[in-house]
Coordinates of C-alpha atoms (C1' of nucleotides) in Angstrom, one line a residue:
Chain D
X973 CA -157.1 172.6 210.3
X974 CA -159.8 170.8 212.4
X975 CA -159.8 167.1 212.2
X976 CA -163.5 167.0 212.7
X977 CA -164.0 168.8 209.4
X978 CA -161.5 166.8 207.4
X979 CA -162.1 163.8 205.1
X980 CA -159.7 161.2 206.5
X981 CA -161.4 157.9 206.0
X982 CA -159.3 155.5 208.2
X983 CA -160.1 151.8 208.2
X984 CA -160.0 149.7 211.3
X985 CA -159.2 146.5 209.4
X986 CA -156.7 145.7 206.7
X987 CA -158.2 145.9 203.2
X988 CA -158.2 142.4 201.6
X989 CA -156.5 143.3 198.4
X990 CA -153.4 145.0 199.8
X991 CA -150.4 142.9 200.7
X992 CA -147.4 145.2 200.7
X993 CA -147.1 147.5 203.7
X994 CA -147.2 150.8 201.8
X995 CA -150.3 149.8 199.9
X996 CA -152.1 148.5 203.0
X997 CA -151.3 151.5 205.1
X998 CA -152.0 154.1 202.5
X999 CA -155.5 152.6 202.1
X1000 CA -156.1 152.1 205.8
X1001 CA -154.9 155.6 206.7
X1002 CA -157.2 157.1 204.2
X1003 CA -154.6 158.5 201.9
X1004 CA -155.7 156.7 198.7
X1005 CA -158.5 154.8 197.2
X1006 CA -158.3 152.6 194.1
X1007 CA -160.3 153.5 191.0
X1008 CA -159.2 150.7 188.8
X1009 CA -156.2 148.4 188.4
X1010 CA -153.1 150.6 188.7
X1011 CA -155.2 153.8 188.9
X1012 CA -155.6 155.5 192.2
X1013 CA -157.5 158.5 193.7
X1014 CA -155.2 160.5 195.9
X1015 CA -157.3 161.9 198.7
X1016 CA -156.5 164.8 201.0
X1017 CA -153.7 163.3 203.0
X1018 CA -151.9 161.8 200.0
X1019 CA -152.1 165.0 198.0
X1020 CA -150.7 167.0 201.0
X1021 CA -147.8 164.6 201.3
X1022 CA -147.2 164.6 197.5
X1023 CA -147.2 168.4 197.4
X1024 CA -144.6 168.5 200.1
X1025 CA -142.5 166.0 198.1
X1026 CA -142.9 168.0 194.9
X1027 CA -142.0 171.2 196.6
X1028 CA -138.7 169.7 197.8
X1029 CA -138.1 168.4 194.3
X1030 CA -138.8 171.8 192.8
X1031 CA -136.5 173.6 195.2
X1032 CA -133.6 171.3 194.5
X1033 CA -134.1 171.3 190.8
X1034 CA -134.3 175.1 190.8
X1035 CA -131.1 175.1 192.9
X1036 CA -129.1 173.6 190.0
X1037 CA -130.5 176.0 187.5
X1038 CA -133.1 173.8 186.0
X1039 CA -136.1 175.5 184.6
X1040 CA -139.6 174.2 185.2
X1041 CA -141.9 173.5 182.2
X1042 CA -145.2 171.7 181.9
X1043 CA -145.8 169.6 178.8
X1044 CA -148.9 167.9 177.5
X1045 CA -149.7 164.4 178.5
X1046 CA -151.5 164.1 175.2
X1047 CA -148.9 163.7 172.4
X1048 CA -149.3 163.4 168.7
X1049 CA -147.8 160.3 167.1
X1050 CA -145.4 162.2 164.9
X1051 CA -142.7 162.9 167.4
X1052 CA -142.8 159.4 168.6
X1053 CA -142.5 158.1 165.1
X1054 CA -139.5 160.3 164.5
X1055 CA -137.6 158.8 167.4
X1056 CA -138.7 155.3 166.5
X1057 CA -140.4 154.7 169.8
X1058 CA -144.0 154.7 168.5
X1059 CA -143.2 151.1 167.6
X1060 CA -140.7 150.3 170.3
X1061 CA -143.1 151.1 173.1
X1062 CA -145.6 148.5 171.9
X1063 CA -148.4 147.7 174.2
X1064 CA -147.0 149.7 177.1
X1065 CA -148.2 152.9 175.4
X1066 CA -151.8 154.1 175.7
X1067 CA -152.9 155.0 172.2
X1068 CA -156.0 156.8 171.0
X1069 CA -157.3 158.5 167.9
X1070 CA -158.9 161.9 167.6
X1071 CA -162.1 162.7 165.7
X1072 CA -160.2 162.9 162.4
X1073 CA -158.6 159.5 163.0
X1074 CA -155.2 160.9 163.8
X1075 CA -153.0 158.9 166.1
X1076 CA -152.3 160.2 169.6
X1077 CA -150.8 158.7 172.7
X1078 CA -150.5 159.5 176.4
X1079 CA -146.9 160.3 177.2
X1080 CA -144.8 157.7 179.0
X1081 CA -141.9 160.0 179.2
X1082 CA -141.0 163.2 177.4
X1083 CA -137.6 162.9 175.6
X1084 CA -139.4 163.4 172.2
X1085 CA -141.4 166.4 173.2
X1086 CA -138.5 168.1 174.9
X1087 CA -136.2 167.5 172.0
X1088 CA -138.9 168.9 169.6
X1089 CA -138.9 172.1 171.6
X1090 CA -135.2 172.4 171.6
X1091 CA -134.7 171.7 167.9
X1092 CA -137.2 174.4 167.0
X1093 CA -135.7 177.1 169.2
X1094 CA -132.1 176.4 170.2
X1095 CA -129.7 177.5 167.5
X1096 CA -126.5 178.5 169.0
X1097 CA -123.8 177.1 171.4
X1098 CA -124.4 180.3 173.3
X1099 CA -127.8 179.0 174.4
X1100 CA -126.3 175.9 176.0
X1101 CA -126.3 174.2 178.4
X1102 CA -130.0 174.0 179.3
X1103 CA -131.7 171.9 181.9
X1104 CA -135.5 171.7 181.5
X1105 CA -137.8 169.8 183.8
X1106 CA -141.4 169.2 184.7
X1107 CA -143.4 167.5 187.4
X1108 CA -146.2 165.9 185.5
X1109 CA -148.3 162.8 185.0
X1110 CA -147.1 159.8 183.0
X1111 CA -149.1 156.9 181.5
X1112 CA -147.8 153.4 181.1
X1113 CA -150.1 150.5 180.3
X1114 CA -148.2 148.1 182.6
X1115 CA -148.7 144.4 182.0
X1116 CA -149.2 144.0 185.7
X1117 CA -149.8 147.0 187.9
X1118 CA -149.2 146.0 191.5
X1119 CA -148.4 146.9 195.1
X1120 CA -150.6 150.0 195.3
X1121 CA -148.7 153.1 194.2
X1122 CA -145.5 151.2 193.5
X1123 CA -146.4 150.2 190.0
X1124 CA -149.3 152.0 188.5
X1125 CA -150.5 152.9 185.1
X1126 CA -150.8 156.6 185.9
X1127 CA -148.2 158.3 188.1
X1128 CA -146.4 161.5 188.7
X1129 CA -142.8 161.9 187.5
X1130 CA -140.3 164.6 187.8
X1131 CA -138.5 164.3 184.5
X1132 CA -135.6 166.5 183.4
X1133 CA -133.5 166.7 180.3
X1134 CA -130.2 168.3 179.8
X1135 CA -128.8 169.7 176.5
X1136 CA -125.0 170.2 176.2
X1137 CA -122.5 170.9 173.5
X1138 CA -120.2 167.9 174.3
X1139 CA -119.6 165.0 176.6
X1140 CA -117.7 167.1 179.1
X1141 CA -120.8 169.4 179.4
X1142 CA -123.0 166.4 179.8
X1143 CA -120.8 165.2 182.6
X1144 CA -121.4 168.5 184.5
X1145 CA -125.2 168.3 184.0
X1146 CA -125.2 164.7 185.1
X1147 CA -123.2 165.4 188.2
X1148 CA -125.5 168.3 189.1
X1149 CA -128.4 165.9 188.9
X1150 CA -126.7 163.3 191.0
X1151 CA -126.1 165.8 193.7
X1152 CA -129.6 167.3 193.5
X1153 CA -131.1 163.9 193.8
X1154 CA -129.1 163.2 196.9
X1155 CA -130.3 166.5 198.4
X1156 CA -133.9 165.6 197.5
X1157 CA -133.9 162.1 198.9
X1158 CA -132.0 163.3 202.0
X1159 CA -134.6 166.0 202.6
X1160 CA -137.4 163.4 202.2
X1161 CA -135.9 161.5 205.0
X1162 CA -135.1 158.4 203.1
X1163 CA -132.3 155.8 203.5
X1164 CA -131.2 155.0 199.9
X1165 CA -128.3 153.8 197.8
X1166 CA -126.9 155.2 194.6
X1167 CA -126.1 152.3 192.4
X1168 CA -124.5 151.7 189.0
X1169 CA -127.2 150.8 186.5
X1170 CA -127.2 149.1 183.1
X1171 CA -127.3 151.8 180.5
X1172 CA -128.6 149.6 177.7
X1173 CA -127.1 148.6 174.4
X1174 CA -128.0 151.8 172.7
X1175 CA -125.2 154.2 173.3
X1176 CA -126.0 155.4 176.8
X1177 CA -122.6 155.7 178.5
X1178 CA -123.5 156.0 182.2
X1179 CA -126.4 155.5 184.4
X1180 CA -127.2 155.5 188.1
X1181 CA -130.3 154.4 190.0
X1182 CA -131.4 155.6 193.4
X1183 CA -132.7 152.6 195.4
X1184 CA -134.4 152.1 198.7
X1185 CA -134.1 148.7 200.3
X1186 CA -137.5 147.1 200.6
X1187 CA -139.1 143.7 200.4
X1188 CA -141.8 145.3 198.3
X1189 CA -139.2 146.2 195.6
X1190 CA -138.7 144.6 192.2
X1191 CA -135.1 145.3 191.6
X1192 CA -132.0 143.6 193.1
X1193 CA -129.0 145.5 194.1
X1194 CA -125.5 144.0 194.8
X1195 CA -124.0 145.8 197.6
X1196 CA -120.6 145.6 199.4
X1197 CA -120.8 147.1 202.9
X1198 CA -117.0 147.0 203.2
X1199 CA -116.1 148.8 200.0
X1200 CA -119.3 150.8 199.3
X1201 CA -119.7 149.1 195.9
X1202 CA -123.3 149.1 194.8
X1203 CA -124.7 148.1 191.4
X1204 CA -128.0 146.8 190.0
X1205 CA -127.9 143.0 189.7
X1206 CA -128.2 143.4 185.9
X1207 CA -124.9 145.2 185.9
X1208 CA -123.0 144.0 189.0
X1209 CA -119.7 142.1 188.8
X1210 CA -118.2 139.9 191.5
X1211 CA -115.6 137.3 192.2
X1212 CA -117.2 133.9 192.0
X1213 CA -116.7 131.3 194.7
X1214 CA -114.0 128.8 193.6
X1215 CA -115.1 125.6 191.7
X1216 CA -116.0 122.9 194.1
X1217 CA -113.4 120.6 192.7
X1218 CA -110.1 121.2 190.9
X1219 CA -109.9 120.3 187.2
X1220 CA -108.1 117.1 186.1
X1221 CA -104.4 117.8 185.3
X1222 CA -102.8 117.4 181.9
X1223 CA -103.6 118.1 178.2
X1224 CA -106.4 115.5 177.9
X1225 CA -108.3 114.9 174.7
X1226 CA -112.1 115.4 174.6
X1227 CA -113.9 112.0 174.9
X1228 CA -117.5 111.2 174.4
X1229 CA -119.5 109.2 177.0
X1230 CA -123.0 108.0 177.2
X1231 CA -125.4 109.8 179.4
X1232 CA -128.8 108.1 178.8
X1233 CA -131.6 110.4 179.8
X1234 CA -129.4 112.8 181.8
X1235 CA -130.0 116.3 180.6
X1236 CA -129.9 118.9 183.3
X1237 CA -126.7 120.1 185.1
X1238 CA -127.9 118.3 188.3
X1239 CA -128.6 115.0 186.5
X1240 CA -125.3 115.0 184.8
X1241 CA -123.6 116.0 188.0
X1242 CA -125.2 113.1 189.9
X1243 CA -124.3 110.7 187.1
X1244 CA -120.7 111.7 186.8
X1245 CA -120.3 112.2 190.5
X1246 CA -118.7 115.6 189.7
X1247 CA -119.9 118.9 191.0
X1248 CA -121.9 121.3 188.8
X1249 CA -118.9 123.7 188.7
X1250 CA -117.0 121.0 186.7
X1251 CA -119.4 121.4 183.9
X1252 CA -119.9 124.0 181.2
X1253 CA -123.5 125.1 180.8
X1254 CA -124.5 125.7 177.2
X1255 CA -127.3 128.2 176.6
X1256 CA -128.6 128.9 173.2
X1257 CA -129.8 132.5 172.9
X1258 CA -131.1 134.7 170.2
X1259 CA -130.2 138.4 170.1
X1260 CA -132.0 140.6 167.7
X1261 CA -132.6 137.5 165.5
X1262 CA -129.0 136.1 165.6
X1263 CA -128.2 132.9 167.4
X1264 CA -125.4 132.7 170.0
X1265 CA -124.1 130.0 172.3
X1266 CA -123.3 131.3 175.8
X1267 CA -121.1 129.1 178.0
X1268 CA -121.1 129.4 181.7
X1269 CA -119.9 127.4 184.6
X1270 CA -122.5 124.8 185.5
X1271 CA -123.5 126.4 188.8
X1272 CA -123.7 130.0 187.3
X1273 CA -126.6 131.9 186.0
X1274 CA -126.6 133.9 182.7
X1275 CA -127.4 137.6 182.8
X1276 CA -129.4 138.3 179.7
X1277 CA -128.6 142.0 180.1
X1278 CA -124.9 141.4 180.0
X1279 CA -125.2 139.1 177.0
X1280 CA -127.3 141.7 175.2
X1281 CA -124.5 144.2 175.9
X1282 CA -121.9 141.9 174.5
X1283 CA -123.9 141.2 171.4
X1284 CA -125.0 144.8 171.0
X1285 CA -128.5 143.6 170.8
X1286 CA -131.6 145.4 172.0
X1287 CA -133.3 142.2 173.0
X1288 CA -132.2 138.7 173.8
X1289 CA -134.3 135.6 174.3
X1290 CA -133.8 131.9 174.9
X1291 CA -133.9 129.9 171.6
X1292 CA -136.9 127.8 171.0
X1293 CA -136.6 124.0 171.2
X1294 CA -137.3 123.7 167.4
X1295 CA -134.6 126.3 166.6
X1296 CA -132.1 124.4 168.8
X1297 CA -132.9 121.1 167.1
X1298 CA -132.5 122.7 163.7
X1299 CA -129.2 124.4 164.5
X1300 CA -127.5 121.7 166.6
X1301 CA -129.2 118.5 165.5
X1302 CA -129.6 117.7 169.2
X1303 CA -132.0 118.6 171.9
X1304 CA -131.3 120.9 174.9
X1305 CA -129.5 118.9 177.5
X1306 CA -126.8 117.5 175.2
X1307 CA -125.5 120.8 173.7
X1308 CA -121.9 122.0 173.6
X1309 CA -119.4 124.2 171.8
X1310 CA -117.7 121.4 169.8
X1311 CA -119.1 120.2 166.4
X1312 CA -121.9 122.6 166.0
X1313 CA -123.3 122.0 162.4
X1314 CA -123.8 125.7 161.6
X1315 CA -121.6 128.7 162.1
X1316 CA -122.5 130.4 165.4
X1317 CA -120.9 132.9 167.7
X1318 CA -119.7 131.3 170.9
X1319 CA -119.1 133.5 174.0
X1320 CA -117.8 132.3 177.3
X1321 CA -118.2 133.8 180.8
X1322 CA -114.9 135.0 182.3
X1323 CA -115.3 132.5 185.2
X1324 CA -114.3 129.8 182.6
X1325 CA -111.0 131.4 181.9
X1326 CA -108.1 129.1 182.8
X1327 CA -110.4 126.1 183.3
X1328 CA -109.6 122.8 181.6
X1329 CA -110.8 119.3 181.1
X1330 CA -114.4 120.1 181.7
X1331 CA -117.7 118.4 180.9
X1332 CA -120.1 119.6 178.3
X1333 CA -122.8 118.4 175.9
X1334 CA -121.6 116.5 172.7
X1335 CA -124.3 117.9 170.4
X1336 CA -125.6 114.3 170.1
X1337 CA -128.6 113.3 172.1
X1338 CA -127.7 111.4 175.3
X1339 CA -124.0 112.0 175.0
X1340 CA -121.6 114.3 176.8
X1341 CA -117.9 115.1 176.4
X1342 CA -115.3 115.1 179.1
X1343 CA -111.9 116.7 179.0
X1344 CA -113.0 119.8 177.1
X1345 CA -110.7 122.8 177.4
X1346 CA -111.7 126.2 176.2
X1347 CA -109.1 127.8 174.0
X1348 CA -107.6 124.5 173.1
X1349 CA -110.6 122.5 171.8
X1350 CA -112.5 125.5 170.6
X1351 CA -112.0 129.2 170.2
X1352 CA -112.6 131.0 173.4
X1353 CA -114.1 134.5 173.5
X1354 CA -114.4 135.6 177.1
X1355 CA -116.9 138.2 178.4
X1356 CA -118.6 139.1 181.6
X1357 CA -121.9 137.2 181.3
X1358 CA -122.6 135.8 184.7
X1359 CA -125.1 137.1 187.1
X1360 CA -123.8 137.7 190.6
X1361 CA -124.9 135.0 193.0
X1362 CA -125.2 134.7 196.8
X1363 CA -121.9 134.1 198.4
X1364 CA -119.8 136.0 195.8
X1365 CA -117.3 138.5 196.9
X1366 CA -116.0 141.9 195.8
X1367 CA -113.9 141.9 192.6
X1368 CA -111.5 144.3 194.1
X1369 CA -111.1 143.2 197.7
X1370 CA -112.8 139.9 198.1
X1371 CA -115.1 141.3 200.8
X1372 CA -118.5 139.7 201.0
X1373 CA -121.4 141.0 198.8
X1374 CA -125.0 141.3 199.8
X1375 CA -127.9 141.1 197.4
X1376 CA -130.8 143.2 198.5
X1377 CA -134.3 143.8 197.1
X1378 CA -135.0 147.5 196.4
X1379 CA -137.5 150.0 195.1
X1380 CA -136.2 152.3 192.4
X1381 CA -137.1 156.0 193.2
X1382 CA -134.8 157.8 190.8
X1383 CA -132.8 157.1 187.7
X1384 CA -130.3 159.4 186.0
X1385 CA -129.1 158.5 182.5
X1386 CA -126.6 159.9 179.9
X1387 CA -128.6 159.6 176.7
X1388 CA -125.9 160.7 174.3
X1389 CA -127.1 161.5 170.8
X1390 CA -130.0 159.1 170.5
X1391 CA -132.8 161.7 170.3
X1392 CA -130.8 164.6 169.1
X1393 CA -129.7 162.6 166.1
X1394 CA -133.0 160.9 165.4
X1395 CA -134.9 164.2 165.6
X1396 CA -132.2 166.6 164.2
X1397 CA -131.3 168.7 167.2
X1398 CA -128.1 170.6 166.5
X1399 CA -126.6 174.1 167.1
X1400 CA -123.9 176.1 165.5
X1401 CA -120.6 176.0 167.4
X1402 CA -118.1 178.9 167.7
X1403 CA -116.7 178.2 164.3
X1404 CA -120.2 178.1 162.7
X1405 CA -120.3 174.3 162.2
X1406 CA -123.3 172.2 163.0
X1407 CA -122.9 170.4 166.3
X1408 CA -125.3 167.7 167.4
X1409 CA -126.5 168.3 170.9
X1410 CA -125.7 165.7 173.6
X1411 CA -128.5 164.9 176.0
X1412 CA -129.2 163.4 179.4
X1413 CA -132.5 162.4 181.0
X1414 CA -133.3 162.2 184.7
X1415 CA -136.4 160.8 186.4
X1416 CA -137.9 160.7 189.9
X1417 CA -141.0 158.7 190.7
X1418 CA -142.8 161.0 193.1
X1419 CA -145.3 158.5 194.5
X1420 CA -142.5 156.1 195.0
X1421 CA -140.9 158.5 197.4
X1422 CA -144.1 158.3 199.5
X1423 CA -144.3 154.5 199.2
X1424 CA -140.6 154.0 200.0
X1425 CA -141.0 156.2 203.1
X1426 CA -143.9 154.1 204.3
X1427 CA -142.0 150.9 203.5
X1428 CA -139.0 152.2 205.5
X1429 CA -141.0 153.7 208.4
X1430 CA -143.9 151.8 209.7
X1431 CA -144.8 149.6 212.6
X1432 CA -147.8 147.7 213.9
X1433 CA -149.7 151.0 214.6
X1434 CA -149.3 152.5 211.1
X1435 CA -146.9 154.7 209.2
X1436 CA -144.4 157.0 210.6
X1437 CA -143.5 159.5 208.0
X1438 CA -140.5 161.9 208.0
X1439 CA -141.7 165.3 209.1
X1440 CA -140.6 166.8 205.8
X1441 CA -143.2 164.8 203.8
X1442 CA -145.9 164.0 206.4
X1443 CA -149.2 165.6 205.6
X1444 CA -149.1 167.3 209.0
X1445 CA -146.1 167.9 211.3
X1446 CA -148.0 167.9 214.6
X1447 CA -151.4 167.0 215.9
X1448 CA -152.8 168.6 219.0
X1449 CA -155.0 166.1 220.8
X1450 CA -157.3 167.2 223.7
X1451 CA -158.2 164.0 225.6
X1452 CA -161.7 165.2 226.1
X1453 CA -163.2 168.0 224.1
X1454 CA -166.2 168.3 226.5
X1455 CA -163.8 169.5 229.1
X1456 CA -163.7 173.2 228.4
X1457 CA -160.3 173.8 230.0
X1458 CA -158.7 171.0 227.8
X1459 CA -160.4 172.2 224.7
X1460 CA -159.4 175.8 225.2
X1461 CA -155.8 174.9 226.0
X1462 CA -155.6 172.6 222.9
X1463 CA -157.0 175.3 220.7
X1464 CA -154.4 177.7 222.0
X1465 CA -151.5 175.3 221.4
X1466 CA -152.8 174.6 217.9
X1467 CA -152.8 178.4 217.2
X1468 CA -149.3 178.7 218.5
X1469 CA -148.1 175.8 216.3
X1470 CA -149.6 177.5 213.3
X1471 CA -148.0 180.8 214.3
X1472 CA -144.7 179.0 214.5
X1473 CA -145.1 178.0 210.9
X1474 CA -145.8 174.3 211.5
X1475 CA -148.4 172.3 209.6
X1476 CA -150.7 171.5 212.5
X1477 CA -154.0 169.8 212.9
X1478 CA -156.3 170.0 216.0
X1479 CA -158.1 166.7 216.7
X1480 CA -161.3 168.3 218.0
X1481 CA -163.4 165.3 217.4
X1482 CA -165.7 164.2 220.2
X1483 CA -164.1 160.8 220.3
X1484 CA -162.5 158.7 223.0
X1485 CA -158.8 159.4 223.4
X1486 CA -157.9 155.9 222.2
X1487 CA -159.6 156.5 218.9
X1488 CA -157.7 159.7 218.4
X1489 CA -154.3 158.2 219.3
X1490 CA -154.8 155.3 217.0
X1491 CA -155.8 157.5 214.1
X1492 CA -152.9 159.9 214.6
X1493 CA -150.5 157.0 214.7
X1494 CA -152.0 155.2 211.6
X1495 CA -151.8 158.4 209.6
X1496 CA -148.2 158.9 210.7
X1497 CA -148.1 162.4 212.1
X1498 CA -144.5 162.7 213.5
X1499 CA -145.5 164.7 216.6
X1500 CA -148.4 164.7 219.0
X1501 CA -149.2 167.2 221.8
X1502 CA -151.6 165.5 224.2
X1503 CA -153.6 167.8 226.4
X1504 CA -155.0 165.8 229.3
X1505 CA -155.3 165.6 233.1
X1506 CA -152.0 167.1 233.9
X1507 CA -153.1 170.4 232.3
X1508 CA -154.2 171.3 235.9
X1509 CA -150.5 171.3 236.8
X1510 CA -149.7 173.2 233.6
X1511 CA -148.2 170.1 231.9
X1512 CA -148.9 168.6 228.5
X1513 CA -147.3 165.6 226.8
X1514 CA -145.2 165.7 223.6
X1515 CA -145.0 162.3 221.9
X1516 CA -142.7 161.4 219.1
X1517 CA -144.4 159.0 216.6
X1518 CA -141.3 157.1 215.5
X1519 CA -139.9 156.3 218.9
X1520 CA -143.1 156.5 221.0
X1521 CA -141.0 158.6 223.4
X1522 CA -143.3 160.7 225.7
X1523 CA -142.0 163.9 227.3
X1524 CA -144.0 166.0 229.9
X1525 CA -143.4 169.7 229.3
X1526 CA -145.0 172.9 230.6
X1527 CA -147.8 174.1 228.3
X1528 CA -145.9 177.2 227.4
X1529 CA -142.9 175.2 226.2
X1530 CA -144.6 172.5 224.1
X1531 CA -144.5 174.2 220.8
X1532 CA -140.9 175.2 221.2
X1533 CA -140.0 171.6 222.1
X1534 CA -141.4 170.3 218.9
X1535 CA -139.9 173.1 216.8
X1536 CA -136.5 172.3 218.3
X1537 CA -136.8 168.6 217.5
X1538 CA -137.6 169.1 213.8
Chain A
rC684 C1' -150.1 136.5 177.9
rG685 C1' -149.6 131.6 181.2
rG686 C1' -150.8 129.8 186.4
rG687 C1' -153.5 130.4 191.1
rC688 C1' -157.3 132.9 194.1
rU689 C1' -161.4 136.2 195.0
rG690 C1' -166.2 138.9 193.8
rU691 C1' -172.3 138.7 199.3
rG692 C1' -174.6 146.6 202.6
rG693 C1' -168.8 151.5 203.3
rC694 C1' -164.8 147.8 205.4
rG695 C1' -163.6 142.6 207.0
rC696 C1' -166.1 138.0 206.5
rA697 C1' -169.9 133.6 207.0
rG698 C1' -173.7 131.2 204.1
rC699 C1' -172.6 127.9 198.5
rC700 C1' -170.6 121.4 199.1
rU701 C1' -176.4 119.2 200.4
rG702 C1' -181.2 125.0 196.0
rG703 C1' -186.4 126.9 199.8
rU704 C1' -188.0 134.5 202.7
rA705 C1' -179.6 137.1 203.1
rG706 C1' -176.5 136.7 208.2
rC707 C1' -172.3 138.2 211.7
rG708 C1' -168.4 141.8 213.4
rC709 C1' -166.8 146.7 212.5
rG710 C1' -168.3 151.4 210.6
rC711 C1' -172.8 154.7 209.8
rU712 C1' -177.6 157.4 212.1
rU713 C1' -180.4 158.7 216.8
rG714 C1' -180.7 158.6 222.1
rC715 C1' -178.4 157.8 226.7
rU716 C1' -173.6 156.5 228.7
rU717 C1' -168.3 156.8 229.1
rG718 C1' -163.8 160.2 228.9
rG719 C1' -155.8 158.4 228.9
rG720 C1' -155.3 153.5 224.1
rG721 C1' -160.6 151.6 218.8
rU722 C1' -166.2 152.6 226.0
rG723 C1' -171.1 150.4 227.1
rC724 C1' -176.5 149.9 226.3
rA725 C1' -180.7 150.5 223.2
rA726 C1' -183.2 151.6 218.7
rG727 C1' -182.5 152.2 213.4
rA728 C1' -180.8 152.9 208.1
rG729 C1' -178.3 150.4 204.4
rG730 C1' -177.6 144.6 200.0
rU731 C1' -181.3 143.5 192.3
rC732 C1' -175.4 138.3 196.6
rG733 C1' -170.0 141.3 189.9
rC734 C1' -172.8 140.9 184.9
rG735 C1' -175.6 137.8 181.4
rA736 C1' -177.7 133.3 179.9
rG737 C1' -179.2 128.3 181.3
rU738 C1' -181.3 124.2 184.6
rU739 C1' -185.4 124.2 188.2
rC740 C1' -191.9 125.2 190.8
rG741 C1' -187.9 128.0 193.1
rA742 C1' -180.7 130.0 192.3
rA743 C1' -176.2 133.8 196.5
rU744 C1' -176.0 128.3 196.2
rC745 C1' -175.9 124.1 190.3
rU746 C1' -174.1 124.7 184.8
rC747 C1' -172.0 127.8 180.8
rG748 C1' -170.1 132.5 179.1
rC749 C1' -168.3 137.3 180.2
rC750 C1' -166.3 141.2 183.4
rA751 C1' -163.5 143.1 187.4
rG752 C1' -159.7 142.8 191.3
rC753 C1' -155.5 140.5 193.9
rC754 C1' -151.1 137.2 194.0
rC755 C1' -147.0 134.3 191.2
rG756 C1' -144.6 134.2 186.5
rA757 C1' -143.5 136.4 181.6
rC758 C1' -142.9 141.7 180.9
rC759 C1' -141.0 146.5 182.9
rA760 C1' -138.5 153.1 177.7

RNA sequence: CGGGCUGUGGCGCAGCCUGGUAGCGCGCUUGCUUGGGGUGCAAGAGGUCGCGAGUUCGAAUCUCGCCAGCCCGACCA
């Protein structure tokens, strides 16, 4: 292709509205333009890159025996009502009515539709397992679209669904996906981590996320370089740093003391001259409408996800001040596990196991208790409730943990029977008995692969995409198109590149060399063959975008040089 | 949904406080020039100043309402 004929609207200056690197550079390099909040036009370069990504995805999915479908984005409400998600999805779902007033929505994901196909057609164990996938558009009315293509309201997803007879079959389908995803992300040239993820309170037994480390990300991953442990912060476990001070010795009896106006952990800490780790933090939470008191070490944070898991609740929230007053007869800041007027479940974080003679609220405004020992002074029910904090170490080895910010590019998930049960998907087994099908679902955010690549690989001059997903592999740049010898040699090199099967572009624009170099670097083409002065000696330059390394090679060897480096 | 910020030619911005004929840089067009890192010169085109009301002789500028976008938070199957 000839650059002079292409629509590649690069910008000299940074667009004002873009902050994160991928957003800024995709705009500047002329890949995308915004249509509305969270809705983007993909121009020529973006579309080229996305097609390369989806081809890789398609090849690897096909390689595990998955079959490509293409389902409607426009969905009737019925299937969503069957699964219960018509209500669950709330405002995140785009909804509309047809001319007869029937409810429709734009699909956010396709478990329901895939399940509806399977239940209508799949009747026998002989037809299983199946893996069906599609590469298709998804719609989610995000509360806050942000960061360019990282969080949008319309995006492309590769979503697949597996159908198996039993858990062992699901294990196989799941493992196939895990490996396919690794192949996909490897081929896309990404550095990523596979991490354990929270599988929710609803029966999902296992889940992994594929994460790329980036400041632009929205998820936190706990990672142990020494042991290789990696988990989403929501799910991660760790060994906490020891309490700052040992507990008082002996079987002491709880004793009330006056703490006028001291409510927070820090205030009580300053007042008692004891570290936060000597206190028990009392958090009143509500899970699916039921109150619970969660106790943690004063310097620890509650993980709401873990608490939800312990309670088996779909959703947890902090109790409102009025609810707390009603249940405890005291205000937040003086709460504790002893003498609660109503019956309420109390759960303790495991970091409190073995602790004694601690400080907590007395359920009486402006009073606290000292010498409170879990298990002795109240019934202790220990669970993993704490969020991993900076400085924590590996549970197994005590090696240091890191907490890193990441972008989620893929997620694989054992669904279990959630949809097959709700929607009645079963087959006859060998003995002629009905067997509910077990399912898995697996997603890849296609645009996020592009974003993650830009986040990982960019510098002051622009992006530097992996050759496998760059819109072009090589650009041939004659330094001066008015010089017939240069123009002719460049044209010839370009033709050779094409003949060698490379995605090449000839920068035949009548521009100064600086302009062409800048554009090629901004757009992120991995290789450039520069045809300039030294052509007289039969020499051209091959420049690698990522390293900036320049090699002078004879004209006849330039194409081979690039090919060999790919 | 709460908090903050911003809307002025395609892009980046000034002008607004203190009301009086809309400006700069880049880009674009034409001509010349230059030809190894966004060349230089000259001449042009392009804007109902986000929308609507109000105040005023007069509003980009002041007041009110609305809309849109960005950032932080809440939220994120």
